[in-house]
C-alpha cells in the first residue's frame, strides 16, 4: 500500500495509548517508599510523615498524567483516521509517558535542584510532544468529518501549551529563584486549567472540547 493511501482509523492507536497510560499511572505508586526503619518495629506517624515528598511527587505526577490522558483523548475525539507521522509522534509521546515514573521517583527520593529541574524538563518535553501531536492532527482537515471551529482551535492551542509552558518556566525559577516557588508554579496548573475553561465560556465559546 502506498504511503499516501495509508490512513487507518484511530481505534488501535487509542487502544495502545490507553494501555501505556494505564501501566504508567499504576507504576507511579512504586515511587512511594516504605517508611524507613519499619522492619525494625512498629510503623509510627513520624516514619510515615518522613515520606511526604514521595506522596507529593506521586499525587502531582498522577494528576499531570491524568491530564495528559484527557488531552490525548481529546486529540482523537473527532478524528476518524491518521497517518504514519501521527503514529510516530504518538509513539514518541507514549515513550515519554512510560518514562515519567523515573523522574517522579527521583523527585520523591531526593528532591533538590537536579531532580526538580530534571522532572520539569521531562514534563516540558512530554507536554511539547503532545502539543506537536495535536498540531499535526488539527491542521489536517482530512482527518475530520466536520471542520473544526476557529474558536475551538484557538482554545486548544492555549490548552495544549499550558502544561509545557508552566513546567518550562519552572526550570529557570528553580535555577535562579527558589525551589519552593517551583512547587507553587506546578500547583498553579490546577487553578489555571479551570480558569481557562471558564474564560472560553465567558467569551461565548461553544461546548468545551471533549464534552466539558
Short mmCIF file of C-alpha atoms in Angstrom, two decimals:
data_model
loop_
_atom_site.label_atom_id
_atom_site.label_comp_id
_atom_site.label_asym_id
_atom_site.label_seq_id
_atom_site.Cartn_x
_atom_site.Cartn_y
_atom_site.Cartn_z
CA UNK A 1 0.00 0.00 0.00
CA UNK A 2 1.35 3.43 -0.90
CA UNK A 3 2.25 5.77 1.91
CA UNK A 4 -0.26 8.39 0.69
CA UNK A 5 -3.07 5.81 0.97
CA UNK A 6 -2.16 4.77 4.50
CA UNK A 7 -4.98 6.25 6.57
CA UNK A 8 -6.17 3.76 9.22
CA UNK A 9 -8.78 4.68 11.79
CA UNK A 10 -7.74 5.78 15.26
CA UNK A 11 -9.14 2.88 17.33
CA UNK A 12 -5.98 0.76 17.56
CA UNK A 13 -3.84 3.83 18.19
CA UNK A 14 -6.17 4.88 21.03
CA UNK A 15 -6.19 1.35 22.47
CA UNK A 16 -2.38 1.18 22.56
CA UNK A 17 -2.21 4.64 24.12
CA UNK A 18 -4.75 3.80 26.82
CA UNK A 19 -2.74 0.70 27.72
CA UNK A 20 0.50 2.66 28.10
CA UNK A 21 -1.24 5.30 30.20
CA UNK A 22 -2.80 2.65 32.43
CA UNK A 23 0.54 0.96 33.08
CA UNK A 24 2.46 4.21 33.63
CA UNK A 25 -0.10 5.67 36.01
CA UNK A 26 -0.11 2.41 38.01
CA UNK A 27 3.68 2.20 38.23
CA UNK A 28 3.76 5.73 39.69
CA UNK A 29 2.71 4.36 43.08
CA UNK A 30 6.02 2.46 43.26
CA UNK A 31 7.72 5.83 43.74
CA UNK A 32 6.37 5.85 47.32
CA UNK A 33 8.89 4.03 49.51
CA UNK A 34 8.04 2.09 52.63
CA UNK A 35 8.80 4.10 55.79
CA UNK A 36 12.46 3.66 56.67
CA UNK A 37 13.03 1.55 59.75
CA UNK A 38 9.61 -0.07 59.53
CA UNK A 39 11.11 -3.58 59.58
CA UNK A 40 12.76 -2.86 62.93
CA UNK A 41 9.48 -2.23 64.77
CA UNK A 42 6.01 -0.75 64.50
CA UNK A 43 5.41 1.97 61.92
CA UNK A 44 4.93 5.35 63.56
CA UNK A 45 3.31 8.56 62.36
CA UNK A 46 6.75 10.15 62.21
CA UNK A 47 8.00 7.41 59.87
CA UNK A 48 5.08 7.94 57.52
CA UNK A 49 5.44 11.72 57.68
CA UNK A 50 9.05 11.45 56.51
CA UNK A 51 7.75 10.11 53.19
CA UNK A 52 5.77 13.30 52.44
CA UNK A 53 7.95 14.14 49.45
CA UNK A 54 7.20 10.76 47.86
CA UNK A 55 3.49 11.34 48.37
CA UNK A 56 3.60 14.85 46.89
CA UNK A 57 5.52 13.72 43.80
CA UNK A 58 3.10 10.81 43.33
CA UNK A 59 -0.03 12.96 43.58
CA UNK A 60 1.45 15.62 41.29
CA UNK A 61 2.50 13.11 38.64
CA UNK A 62 -0.77 11.19 38.86
CA UNK A 63 -2.78 14.37 38.22
CA UNK A 64 -0.48 15.54 35.42
CA UNK A 65 -0.52 12.15 33.68
CA UNK A 66 -4.30 12.11 34.11
CA UNK A 67 -4.44 15.47 32.37
CA UNK A 68 -2.17 14.22 29.58
CA UNK A 69 -4.52 11.26 29.09
CA UNK A 70 -7.55 13.57 28.93
CA UNK A 71 -5.84 15.84 26.41
CA UNK A 72 -4.58 12.90 24.35
CA UNK A 73 -8.10 11.50 24.18
CA UNK A 74 -9.30 14.92 23.04
CA UNK A 75 -6.79 14.94 20.16
CA UNK A 76 -8.56 11.94 18.64
CA UNK A 77 -12.12 12.63 19.82
CA UNK A 78 -13.32 13.67 16.37
CA UNK A 79 -10.52 12.44 14.10
CA UNK A 80 -11.61 9.46 12.02
CA UNK A 81 -8.18 8.35 10.79
CA UNK A 82 -4.49 9.25 10.89
CA UNK A 83 -1.19 8.91 9.02
CA UNK A 84 2.25 7.48 9.75
CA UNK A 85 3.66 10.77 11.05
CA UNK A 86 0.85 10.83 13.61
CA UNK A 87 1.68 7.24 14.59
CA UNK A 88 5.34 8.04 15.18
CA UNK A 89 4.61 11.24 17.07
CA UNK A 90 2.23 9.25 19.22
CA UNK A 91 4.89 6.62 19.88
CA UNK A 92 7.37 9.30 20.97
CA UNK A 93 4.74 10.80 23.26
CA UNK A 94 3.96 7.39 24.78
CA UNK A 95 7.68 6.78 25.32
CA UNK A 96 7.77 9.99 27.38
CA UNK A 97 4.67 8.92 29.33
CA UNK A 98 6.19 5.50 30.10
CA UNK A 99 9.37 7.25 31.33
CA UNK A 100 7.57 9.52 33.84
CA UNK A 101 7.75 7.13 36.84
CA UNK A 102 11.55 7.55 36.83
CA UNK A 103 11.72 11.36 37.32
CA UNK A 104 8.81 11.03 39.75
CA UNK A 105 10.82 8.59 41.85
CA UNK A 106 13.92 10.81 41.74
CA UNK A 107 11.89 13.83 42.83
CA UNK A 108 10.32 11.93 45.71
CA UNK A 109 13.50 10.25 46.92
CA UNK A 110 15.96 13.11 46.72
CA UNK A 111 14.35 16.48 46.00
CA UNK A 112 16.98 19.14 45.44
CA UNK A 113 17.87 21.14 42.36
CA UNK A 114 18.86 18.41 39.91
CA UNK A 115 15.81 16.15 40.43
CA UNK A 116 13.46 19.17 40.31
CA UNK A 117 14.95 20.52 37.07
CA UNK A 118 15.07 17.03 35.54
CA UNK A 119 11.43 16.41 36.47
CA UNK A 120 10.35 19.76 35.00
CA UNK A 121 12.36 19.15 31.82
CA UNK A 122 10.77 15.73 31.28
CA UNK A 123 7.29 17.14 31.87
CA UNK A 124 8.00 20.03 29.49
CA UNK A 125 9.20 17.63 26.79
CA UNK A 126 6.17 15.39 27.27
CA UNK A 127 3.82 18.35 27.02
CA UNK A 128 5.52 19.64 23.87
CA UNK A 129 5.25 16.22 22.24
CA UNK A 130 1.53 16.21 22.99
CA UNK A 131 1.22 19.72 21.56
CA UNK A 132 3.05 18.62 18.39
CA UNK A 133 0.70 15.65 18.10
CA UNK A 134 -2.34 17.91 18.44
CA UNK A 135 -0.92 20.39 15.92
CA UNK A 136 -0.29 17.75 13.26
CA UNK A 137 -3.80 16.31 13.70
CA UNK A 138 -5.66 19.62 13.99
CA UNK A 139 -4.10 21.19 10.90
CA UNK A 140 -5.08 18.25 8.67
CA UNK A 141 -8.74 18.79 7.77
CA UNK A 142 -8.84 15.42 6.00
CA UNK A 143 -8.73 13.67 9.40
CA UNK A 144 -12.16 15.05 10.35
CA UNK A 145 -15.67 14.63 9.03
CA UNK A 146 -16.55 18.18 10.12
CA UNK A 147 -14.37 21.29 10.07
CA UNK A 148 -13.07 22.41 13.47
CA UNK A 149 -14.39 25.77 14.64
CA UNK A 150 -11.68 28.50 14.77
CA UNK A 151 -12.64 29.29 18.38
CA UNK A 152 -12.03 25.69 19.32
CA UNK A 153 -8.62 25.63 17.64
CA UNK A 154 -7.58 28.82 19.48
CA UNK A 155 -8.72 27.40 22.79
CA UNK A 156 -6.98 24.09 22.14
CA UNK A 157 -3.71 25.85 21.34
CA UNK A 158 -3.76 27.55 24.75
CA UNK A 159 -4.89 24.37 26.41
CA UNK A 160 -2.13 22.19 24.99
CA UNK A 161 0.59 24.79 25.61
CA UNK A 162 -0.37 25.43 29.25
CA UNK A 163 1.41 22.48 30.87
CA UNK A 164 4.70 22.62 28.92
CA UNK A 165 4.78 26.41 29.41
CA UNK A 166 4.37 26.24 33.19
CA UNK A 167 6.84 23.37 33.60
CA UNK A 168 9.27 25.13 31.26
CA UNK A 169 9.08 28.39 33.22
CA UNK A 170 9.64 26.48 36.46
CA UNK A 171 13.15 25.48 35.32
CA UNK A 172 14.68 29.00 35.50
CA UNK A 173 12.63 29.55 38.66
CA UNK A 174 14.39 26.54 40.21
CA UNK A 175 17.81 27.60 38.94
CA UNK A 176 17.71 31.29 39.81
CA UNK A 177 14.89 31.99 42.27
CA UNK A 178 13.66 29.31 44.69
CA UNK A 179 12.95 25.59 44.76
CA UNK A 180 9.94 26.19 46.99
CA UNK A 181 8.45 28.52 44.38
CA UNK A 182 8.70 25.74 41.80
CA UNK A 183 6.01 23.77 43.62
CA UNK A 184 3.81 26.88 43.58
CA UNK A 185 4.30 27.08 39.80
CA UNK A 186 3.32 23.46 39.37
CA UNK A 187 0.33 23.80 41.67
CA UNK A 188 -0.91 26.78 39.66
CA UNK A 189 -1.73 24.38 36.81
CA UNK A 190 -4.72 23.09 38.72
CA UNK A 191 -6.03 26.65 39.07
CA UNK A 192 -5.20 27.88 35.56
CA UNK A 193 -6.87 24.95 33.79
CA UNK A 194 -10.43 25.61 35.08
CA UNK A 195 -9.89 29.37 34.67
CA UNK A 196 -9.06 28.80 31.02
CA UNK A 197 -12.23 26.79 30.58
CA UNK A 198 -14.36 29.48 32.24
CA UNK A 199 -12.76 32.13 30.03
CA UNK A 200 -13.83 30.24 26.93
CA UNK A 201 -17.42 30.11 28.16
CA UNK A 202 -17.33 33.80 29.13
CA UNK A 203 -16.15 34.67 25.61
CA UNK A 204 -19.19 32.94 24.18
CA UNK A 205 -17.42 29.77 23.15
CA UNK A 206 -19.38 26.70 22.19
CA UNK A 207 -19.40 23.45 24.13
CA UNK A 208 -15.98 22.85 25.57
CA UNK A 209 -13.80 20.42 23.64
CA UNK A 210 -14.10 16.88 24.91
CA UNK A 211 -17.64 17.49 26.12
CA UNK A 212 -16.56 19.55 29.11
#
